[in-house]
Amino acid sequence: MSVTLDIRLKRANKVYHEGPIQLISSNIEVAKAGKIPGGKTEIPFEFPLQTKGNKVLYETYHGVFVNIQYTLRCDMKRSLLAKDLSRNCEFIVHCQPQKAKVAPTPVNFTITPDTLQNIRERSALPKFLIRGHLDATNCVISQPLTGELVVENSDVPIKSIELQLVRVETCGCAEGYARDATEIQNIQIAEGDICHGLSIPIYMVFPRLFTCPTLETTNFKVEFEVNIVIVLHDDHLITENFPLKLCRV
Amino acid sequence: FYLERSRGRNYEAELQRCHPEVALVEFGDYHPLKPIMVTDTKTRRGARKGSTSSSSSSSSSVPPDPLSSMLDGTDPLSMFAAASASETPAMSHSRREKEEEAVGPDFEPWSSKRGEILARFTTTEKLSIVTAVVSVGKAPSPGSSAVSEKVRTRLEELDDLEEGSQRELLNLSQQDYANRIEELNQSLKEAWASDQKVKALKIVIQCSKLLSDTSVIQFYPSKFVLITDILDTFGRLVYDRIWTMCSDPRPLPDSFTVEDVNDTAKETCLNWFFKIASIRELLPRLYVEAAILKCNRFLNKSGIQETLPRLTAMIRGIGDPLVAAYARAYLCRVGMEVAPHLKDSLNRNFFDLLGTFRQISGESVRNQLVLQRVEVPEYLTLYSPAISWILQCIAYRAPEPLLTEMMERCKKLGNNALLLNSVMRAFRPEFVAIRATDFIGMIKDCDEAGFPKHLLFGSLGRSLACADPPESERLTILNEAWKVVTKVRSPQDYINCAEIWVEFTCRHFTKREVNTVLADIIKHMTPDRAFEDAYPQLQSVIRKILTYFHDFSVLFSMERFLPFLDMFQKDSVRVEVCRSIMEVFIKHQVELTRDPVILNAMLHICKTMHDSVNALTLEDEKRSLALLIIGFIRMVSFGRDFEQQLSFCVEARATFCNLEPVLVQLIHTVNQLAMETRRVMGGNHSRKTAAFVRACAAYSFITIPSLSSIFSRLSLYLLSGQVALANQCLSQADAFLKAAVSILPEVPRSISVEGKLRSSESFLLDFINNFLATLLVVPDHPEHGVLYLVRGLLNMVQDYTWEDNSDAKVRVYISALPLLAAMSQETYLYSIPKVDSNETLYGGDPKFLSEINKLCETLIGQILDHLKALGRDEVRTNADVQRFCFFFLMIRSVLQKVSRGSPCSPAPEHQSLVYKLGKNICASHIRFV
């Protein structure tokens, strides 16, 4: 007779909040030793996420260098003749939203050939003037990033304008630190030769899985940036970078 | 055996005796047709079911309805209705409110535009479609331990779709393309049904992406139609899915609120929105979110209200003005469907559209058009479905000031022609009509480049065709419009526009103006036989004229009307046009006419129809054409001018010789003419009228032989003979009847009746009986023998090859006996004024009577022979017995009638023979059956 063991969370997509506490390793007994009757047995369980030592309980996060993951493991010890059973299951932890209000920090920007850095031949650049603003750079993670952009003029027609959300992980280690930037979302906000002088909305929803509040610890950092990428018809690529600070309110 | 003379008859007295007695019904009497009176006797008769007296109605003149008597007052259905009306008044109130804000039936739905767009925007260019190879049921990546993992794979799949694994199908014809899109629609439904939601989403994204492709631009509107169908399907599927998720345990009411939605449903709904928000490309993100706009209802109250403006703003990011215009149209379409009360977004969309109008003449567009070799006017018309739709949404139940504002904005934009066109098409015709002069001004101020003015006038004309501008301005409007229309070079463009304006002209002006318009059309369409490509429009012109002009004398007095008809040179179209004219004529011409203008024109039209008949014409077609022509002939009357009428018939005969029903009608007309002459002359023909009626007879006499239907010929000969007789044309009558007799042998044994082959016997017998009845009054021809026609007829009957085993011949003989009996009377049963029948001719001459008797004898002999033959042959079947019995009774009654009261009773051996035969047969009948 085969016996299977399964952990099912009441709600798989439930987000468990907890304040900053130590990383966890706690054990509870969900069922006393004894005989479990044949068929399906469901055992309800519950335990608080208690911090351990002086460690901080961070939000669930899956990155390249940094992974913060919480798992449940259920072991079922059995008599000598039968194998013990074991099963793993991930659960997601979100920080308790901060009560503090985030003051919006609007940013205006103007992009012309002159404002650009990192160019080889400035004279080869076509003329253009792009203006706009972001409503805030310290953003609430559950709210979209918003703003506006106007192409006032451009000698070469625009091919596409995109918002590129970039995550930057920095890891401190003995040899210094490692830094890795990953594009986690790219949203096109304009396609083709858009009308000059007409404001175009900047709007991006933060993806739930790949973002977390900006995190800065002694060992590592997780930060976010948004790039406004303007592709001209002659495949010139103009990028304007804005660091973001994400938080949960 | 010998029969001396028939019984003398007193027809007058017999007639008196035959009148049925008239019995009056007293008020109180029973009569089956009188309504039932129910009187309550107040005495309960136990449990007698179904007795009306137990019902409580005291006295009614109407029989009680058993169904309604079961109930007290209200029937169950109306009781339910009453109950639900009183129940929850608050709810019904809110429903009513909702209906008010919803879109009414006066809003022309998208579905009715669909077909028109698909038909109008077509291409012969080759199309291409880029589709991803949708991988189905990708194996789950190993070690997927978490929810996030699953979601990640899904997102990766989405990325796959967006990045690689694509395949381009080239060289598709338009039909292939539509089929391919339909395939995608099907696979969307299948994916959804098999719970592959990610695949479904992929398909939808893929489809909406096709909308950013503007190669083969003239097909774009149709492409939009096809693809948004898929989006609509998707939107419905998602909405229904989430709706079902909340329908446990009981279905969600239509007017649900966010509170009624459970968490799982909300979460699922939110997931859809998150997924869509992460779509990389602008256009799919926009379209797919618009497609599931309605789902916002599950999440929060103000969702739709917030999303619409955001999506509207998002469209600004679309660089191609055509793509943007259609995206706006789609958003308005979804908005109208989901939240018709949110007018602001509609307006916003329109103003944004105006804001980006200059792009249409921009460099990017110009380059594209050069590349695709598309002319600017054609390009501009691609916009009209989208813009018209947006404007239609805005204009729907919009207050007048808003429309005025829109007009002002158009003016500000330098009277952009494309826009103006859409305004005229989308706004209420009444609105346009009262400002027609303004619009004309604006059209004049329009930039000539790009959008052709005749299209603008076309749109204006369309509005004016159903709504009236102020009376004082009408002529100016027509002049201004026509000034432009007449200058249109291309015949196709010209006729498209002219056709529209014909309606306005017909509606408000007289034949003079219409004539001018027709002349102009002829002038434009004749060179190079341009009319050949414009038959539908030209037909439409005729239709419109016929709608407004029912007076045919006015219609045909338009000089250019017939020349206009001459432009229909393709036979089928020509006949169709003639037919439509005739139909209107028959419907609306109530008075008989002799107007030479009408007659000439109508003859011309009818001749056209007639001349279209050839060997290949179907019977039905011939019949309907003949009916129309007959309808015309019946309307022609020259009053007292009978000669003219006759000569009209002569002309008509020559013209319509191929349609037999028409010839038949003409013969009837001429016969009627003769009878009318007789009536006018009071039965006394003058020398002139006598000659005229003889001419009429001659007309019939020479027309009848040209008919191919033998029975038509027979009956017309008889009828014309009767008419000739009535008009004292004895020799003509004689000729007719003789002709009828002479063609009797030609009657085939079977004829086709309504496509089926049937025996002609019964028809023939009917005819002969009718003929015999006429023969009573026909006087013998002085040069021929006694009863020359009767004998002739009987000889023909004898020689005719009747069907085997048929009794028809004997039946004719039996029918002839009463005729002979009637002929032997002193005074005939009926006679024709001014015509001496044989009674007078012979004055009861015994020679004449004995001739009759001889004839009777021969007939009876023949009949008895037949009976004998019947008796001698073994009677085998019941039918034989019946036949015999029938004849037996017939001959007996005939003999009785013929002989009773006559001075000489029939020979006894004669009678005994009959009885003997009867006995024999009856005996054999008993033996065999």
PDB file of N, CA and C in Angstrom, chain B residues 137-194:
ATOM      1  N   GLY B 137       0.797  22.288 -23.848  1.00  0.00           N
ATOM      2  CA  GLY B 137       1.127  21.358 -22.761  1.00  0.00           C
ATOM      3  C   GLY B 137       2.619  21.148 -22.605  1.00  0.00           C
ATOM      4  N   LYS B 138       3.321  22.245 -22.468  1.00  0.00           N
ATOM      5  CA  LYS B 138       4.763  22.164 -22.256  1.00  0.00           C
ATOM      6  C   LYS B 138       5.024  21.408 -20.949  1.00  0.00           C
ATOM      7  N   ALA B 139       5.994  20.501 -20.979  1.00  0.00           N
ATOM      8  CA  ALA B 139       6.269  19.706 -19.780  1.00  0.00           C
ATOM      9  C   ALA B 139       6.701  20.622 -18.644  1.00  0.00           C
ATOM     10  N   PRO B 140       6.146  20.424 -17.484  1.00  0.00           N
ATOM     11  CA  PRO B 140       6.509  21.294 -16.373  1.00  0.00           C
ATOM     12  C   PRO B 140       7.984  21.123 -16.036  1.00  0.00           C
ATOM     13  N   SER B 141       8.646  22.216 -15.789  1.00  0.00           N
ATOM     14  CA  SER B 141      10.072  22.151 -15.495  1.00  0.00           C
ATOM     15  C   SER B 141      10.293  21.382 -14.192  1.00  0.00           C
ATOM     16  N   PRO B 142      11.332  20.625 -14.151  1.00  0.00           N
ATOM     17  CA  PRO B 142      11.526  19.749 -13.001  1.00  0.00           C
ATOM     18  C   PRO B 142      11.732  20.560 -11.718  1.00  0.00           C
ATOM     19  N   GLY B 143      11.318  19.997 -10.660  1.00  0.00           N
ATOM     20  CA  GLY B 143      11.514  20.608  -9.359  1.00  0.00           C
ATOM     21  C   GLY B 143      10.675  21.835  -9.121  1.00  0.00           C
ATOM     22  N   SER B 144       9.598  21.932  -9.833  1.00  0.00           N
ATOM     23  CA  SER B 144       8.732  23.082  -9.588  1.00  0.00           C
ATOM     24  C   SER B 144       8.039  22.879  -8.254  1.00  0.00           C
ATOM     25  N   SER B 145       8.525  23.536  -7.300  1.00  0.00           N
ATOM     26  CA  SER B 145       8.020  23.287  -5.953  1.00  0.00           C
ATOM     27  C   SER B 145       7.041  24.356  -5.532  1.00  0.00           C
ATOM     28  N   ALA B 146       7.036  25.433  -6.205  1.00  0.00           N
ATOM     29  CA  ALA B 146       6.234  26.539  -5.683  1.00  0.00           C
ATOM     30  C   ALA B 146       5.267  27.085  -6.722  1.00  0.00           C
ATOM     31  N   VAL B 147       4.347  27.811  -6.225  1.00  0.00           N
ATOM     32  CA  VAL B 147       3.381  28.484  -7.087  1.00  0.00           C
ATOM     33  C   VAL B 147       4.104  29.422  -8.033  1.00  0.00           C
ATOM     34  N   SER B 148       5.062  30.082  -7.467  1.00  0.00           N
ATOM     35  CA  SER B 148       5.773  31.084  -8.259  1.00  0.00           C
ATOM     36  C   SER B 148       6.410  30.446  -9.484  1.00  0.00           C
ATOM     37  N   GLU B 149       6.847  29.222  -9.282  1.00  0.00           N
ATOM     38  CA  GLU B 149       7.495  28.500 -10.366  1.00  0.00           C
ATOM     39  C   GLU B 149       6.533  28.332 -11.539  1.00  0.00           C
ATOM     40  N   LYS B 150       5.335  27.914 -11.169  1.00  0.00           N
ATOM     41  CA  LYS B 150       4.313  27.675 -12.185  1.00  0.00           C
ATOM     42  C   LYS B 150       4.026  28.961 -12.949  1.00  0.00           C
ATOM     43  N   VAL B 151       3.878  30.008 -12.165  1.00  0.00           N
ATOM     44  CA  VAL B 151       3.572  31.281 -12.786  1.00  0.00           C
ATOM     45  C   VAL B 151       4.725  31.713 -13.676  1.00  0.00           C
ATOM     46  N   ARG B 152       5.926  31.422 -13.180  1.00  0.00           N
ATOM     47  CA  ARG B 152       7.084  31.823 -13.967  1.00  0.00           C
ATOM     48  C   ARG B 152       7.101  31.120 -15.325  1.00  0.00           C
ATOM     49  N   THR B 153       6.810  29.836 -15.302  1.00  0.00           N
ATOM     50  CA  THR B 153       6.786  29.125 -16.578  1.00  0.00           C
ATOM     51  C   THR B 153       5.740  29.728 -17.498  1.00  0.00           C
ATOM     52  N   ARG B 154       4.653  30.081 -16.904  1.00  0.00           N
ATOM     53  CA  ARG B 154       3.613  30.690 -17.733  1.00  0.00           C
ATOM     54  C   ARG B 154       4.121  31.965 -18.366  1.00  0.00           C
ATOM     55  N   LEU B 155       4.749  32.757 -17.562  1.00  0.00           N
ATOM     56  CA  LEU B 155       5.244  34.023 -18.094  1.00  0.00           C
ATOM     57  C   LEU B 155       6.311  33.775 -19.150  1.00  0.00           C
ATOM     58  N   GLU B 156       7.096  32.732 -18.900  1.00  0.00           N
ATOM     59  CA  GLU B 156       8.104  32.421 -19.903  1.00  0.00           C
ATOM     60  C   GLU B 156       7.454  32.032 -21.224  1.00  0.00           C
ATOM     61  N   GLU B 157       6.404  31.271 -21.070  1.00  0.00           N
ATOM     62  CA  GLU B 157       5.683  30.882 -22.283  1.00  0.00           C
ATOM     63  C   GLU B 157       5.209  32.117 -23.037  1.00  0.00           C
ATOM     64  N   LEU B 158       4.712  33.058 -22.261  1.00  0.00           N
ATOM     65  CA  LEU B 158       4.248  34.292 -22.883  1.00  0.00           C
ATOM     66  C   LEU B 158       5.412  34.970 -23.599  1.00  0.00           C
ATOM     67  N   ASP B 159       6.556  34.966 -22.931  1.00  0.00           N
ATOM     68  CA  ASP B 159       7.718  35.593 -23.543  1.00  0.00           C
ATOM     69  C   ASP B 159       8.102  34.879 -24.827  1.00  0.00           C
ATOM     70  N   ASP B 160       8.079  33.567 -24.744  1.00  0.00           N
ATOM     71  CA  ASP B 160       8.348  32.760 -25.921  1.00  0.00           C
ATOM     72  C   ASP B 160       7.571  33.274 -27.108  1.00  0.00           C
ATOM     73  N   LEU B 161       6.322  33.431 -26.789  1.00  0.00           N
ATOM     74  CA  LEU B 161       5.417  33.830 -27.839  1.00  0.00           C
ATOM     75  C   LEU B 161       5.815  35.182 -28.400  1.00  0.00           C
ATOM     76  N   GLU B 162       6.223  36.037 -27.492  1.00  0.00           N
ATOM     77  CA  GLU B 162       6.531  37.381 -27.962  1.00  0.00           C
ATOM     78  C   GLU B 162       7.857  37.425 -28.689  1.00  0.00           C
ATOM     79  N   GLU B 163       8.772  36.585 -28.256  1.00  0.00           N
ATOM     80  CA  GLU B 163      10.099  36.684 -28.857  1.00  0.00           C
ATOM     81  C   GLU B 163      10.240  35.797 -30.090  1.00  0.00           C
ATOM     82  N   GLY B 164      10.440  34.537 -29.849  1.00  0.00           N
ATOM     83  CA  GLY B 164      10.806  33.699 -30.994  1.00  0.00           C
ATOM     84  C   GLY B 164       9.667  32.803 -31.438  1.00  0.00           C
ATOM     85  N   SER B 165      10.007  31.659 -31.890  1.00  0.00           N
ATOM     86  CA  SER B 165       9.112  30.595 -32.323  1.00  0.00           C
ATOM     87  C   SER B 165       7.960  31.120 -33.166  1.00  0.00           C
ATOM     88  N   GLN B 166       8.281  32.042 -34.037  1.00  0.00           N
ATOM     89  CA  GLN B 166       7.211  32.574 -34.870  1.00  0.00           C
ATOM     90  C   GLN B 166       7.361  32.095 -36.288  1.00  0.00           C
ATOM     91  N   ARG B 167       6.269  32.137 -36.957  1.00  0.00           N
ATOM     92  CA  ARG B 167       6.277  31.610 -38.301  1.00  0.00           C
ATOM     93  C   ARG B 167       5.471  32.590 -39.129  1.00  0.00           C
ATOM     94  N   GLU B 168       5.965  32.900 -40.282  1.00  0.00           N
ATOM     95  CA  GLU B 168       5.247  33.869 -41.089  1.00  0.00           C
ATOM     96  C   GLU B 168       4.616  33.166 -42.282  1.00  0.00           C
ATOM     97  N   LEU B 169       3.338  33.347 -42.394  1.00  0.00           N
ATOM     98  CA  LEU B 169       2.659  32.782 -43.560  1.00  0.00           C
ATOM     99  C   LEU B 169       2.560  33.891 -44.598  1.00  0.00           C
ATOM    100  N   LEU B 170       3.122  33.620 -45.737  1.00  0.00           N
ATOM    101  CA  LEU B 170       3.127  34.650 -46.767  1.00  0.00           C
ATOM    102  C   LEU B 170       2.134  34.307 -47.858  1.00  0.00           C
ATOM    103  N   ASN B 171       1.907  35.298 -48.683  1.00  0.00           N
ATOM    104  CA  ASN B 171       1.107  35.064 -49.877  1.00  0.00           C
ATOM    105  C   ASN B 171      -0.281  34.510 -49.628  1.00  0.00           C
ATOM    106  N   LEU B 172      -0.921  35.066 -48.626  1.00  0.00           N
ATOM    107  CA  LEU B 172      -2.284  34.617 -48.368  1.00  0.00           C
ATOM    108  C   LEU B 172      -3.243  35.496 -49.154  1.00  0.00           C
ATOM    109  N   SER B 173      -4.252  34.886 -49.696  1.00  0.00           N
ATOM    110  CA  SER B 173      -5.294  35.703 -50.300  1.00  0.00           C
ATOM    111  C   SER B 173      -6.158  36.195 -49.160  1.00  0.00           C
ATOM    112  N   GLN B 174      -7.002  37.156 -49.499  1.00  0.00           N
ATOM    113  CA  GLN B 174      -7.858  37.724 -48.464  1.00  0.00           C
ATOM    114  C   GLN B 174      -8.692  36.640 -47.791  1.00  0.00           C
ATOM    115  N   GLN B 175      -9.182  35.726 -48.603  1.00  0.00           N
ATOM    116  CA  GLN B 175     -10.027  34.666 -48.046  1.00  0.00           C
ATOM    117  C   GLN B 175      -9.208  33.754 -47.134  1.00  0.00           C
ATOM    118  N   ASP B 176      -7.987  33.411 -47.586  1.00  0.00           N
ATOM    119  CA  ASP B 176      -7.111  32.596 -46.743  1.00  0.00           C
ATOM    120  C   ASP B 176      -6.907  33.280 -45.409  1.00  0.00           C
ATOM    121  N   TYR B 177      -6.701  34.578 -45.504  1.00  0.00           N
ATOM    122  CA  TYR B 177      -6.414  35.344 -44.295  1.00  0.00           C
ATOM    123  C   TYR B 177      -7.591  35.253 -43.327  1.00  0.00           C
ATOM    124  N   ALA B 178      -8.767  35.501 -43.869  1.00  0.00           N
ATOM    125  CA  ALA B 178      -9.959  35.424 -43.023  1.00  0.00           C
ATOM    126  C   ALA B 178     -10.113  34.027 -42.434  1.00  0.00           C
ATOM    127  N   ASN B 179      -9.828  33.013 -43.253  1.00  0.00           N
ATOM    128  CA  ASN B 179      -9.920  31.641 -42.751  1.00  0.00           C
ATOM    129  C   ASN B 179      -8.931  31.394 -41.628  1.00  0.00           C
ATOM    130  N   ARG B 180      -7.746  31.922 -41.842  1.00  0.00           N
ATOM    131  CA  ARG B 180      -6.703  31.720 -40.834  1.00  0.00           C
ATOM    132  C   ARG B 180      -7.135  32.356 -39.516  1.00  0.00           C
ATOM    133  N   ILE B 181      -7.729  33.523 -39.629  1.00  0.00           N
ATOM    134  CA  ILE B 181      -8.157  34.197 -38.402  1.00  0.00           C
ATOM    135  C   ILE B 181      -9.311  33.440 -37.755  1.00  0.00           C
ATOM    136  N   GLU B 182     -10.147  32.901 -38.585  1.00  0.00           N
ATOM    137  CA  GLU B 182     -11.242  32.095 -38.038  1.00  0.00           C
ATOM    138  C   GLU B 182     -10.690  30.859 -37.337  1.00  0.00           C
ATOM    139  N   GLU B 183      -9.622  30.290 -37.913  1.00  0.00           N
ATOM    140  CA  GLU B 183      -8.975  29.155 -37.253  1.00  0.00           C
ATOM    141  C   GLU B 183      -8.492  29.551 -35.868  1.00  0.00           C
ATOM    142  N   LEU B 184      -7.890  30.735 -35.816  1.00  0.00           N
ATOM    143  CA  LEU B 184      -7.397  31.209 -34.521  1.00  0.00           C
ATOM    144  C   LEU B 184      -8.564  31.350 -33.544  1.00  0.00           C
ATOM    145  N   ASN B 185      -9.663  31.860 -34.050  1.00  0.00           N
ATOM    146  CA  ASN B 185     -10.859  32.007 -33.216  1.00  0.00           C
ATOM    147  C   ASN B 185     -11.283  30.656 -32.670  1.00  0.00           C
ATOM    148  N   GLN B 186     -11.265  29.662 -33.554  1.00  0.00           N
ATOM    149  CA  GLN B 186     -11.651  28.318 -33.121  1.00  0.00           C
ATOM    150  C   GLN B 186     -10.676  27.785 -32.094  1.00  0.00           C
ATOM    151  N   SER B 187      -9.367  27.968 -32.371  1.00  0.00           N
ATOM    152  CA  SER B 187      -8.418  27.397 -31.427  1.00  0.00           C
ATOM    153  C   SER B 187      -8.476  28.133 -30.094  1.00  0.00           C
ATOM    154  N   LEU B 188      -8.881  29.415 -30.134  1.00  0.00           N
ATOM    155  CA  LEU B 188      -9.091  30.124 -28.876  1.00  0.00           C
ATOM    156  C   LEU B 188     -10.183  29.439 -28.064  1.00  0.00           C
ATOM    157  N   LYS B 189     -11.271  29.155 -28.728  1.00  0.00           N
ATOM    158  CA  LYS B 189     -12.395  28.526 -28.027  1.00  0.00           C
ATOM    159  C   LYS B 189     -12.005  27.144 -27.512  1.00  0.00           C
ATOM    160  N   GLU B 190     -11.276  26.412 -28.366  1.00  0.00           N
ATOM    161  CA  GLU B 190     -10.861  25.074 -27.946  1.00  0.00           C
ATOM    162  C   GLU B 190      -9.932  25.150 -26.745  1.00  0.00           C
ATOM    163  N   ALA B 191      -8.949  26.055 -26.842  1.00  0.00           N
ATOM    164  CA  ALA B 191      -7.993  26.178 -25.741  1.00  0.00           C
ATOM    165  C   ALA B 191      -8.741  26.501 -24.461  1.00  0.00           C
ATOM    166  N   TRP B 192      -9.690  27.384 -24.581  1.00  0.00           N
ATOM    167  CA  TRP B 192     -10.441  27.786 -23.403  1.00  0.00           C
ATOM    168  C   TRP B 192     -11.233  26.605 -22.846  1.00  0.00           C
ATOM    169  N   ALA B 193     -11.844  25.885 -23.749  1.00  0.00           N
ATOM    170  CA  ALA B 193     -12.676  24.763 -23.305  1.00  0.00           C
ATOM    171  C   ALA B 193     -11.832  23.690 -22.646  1.00  0.00           C
ATOM    172  N   SER B 194     -10.578  23.541 -23.102  1.00  0.00           N
ATOM    173  CA  SER B 194      -9.743  22.506 -22.498  1.00  0.00           C
ATOM    174  C   SER B 194      -8.878  23.089 -21.374  1.00  0.00           C
TER     175      SER B 194
END
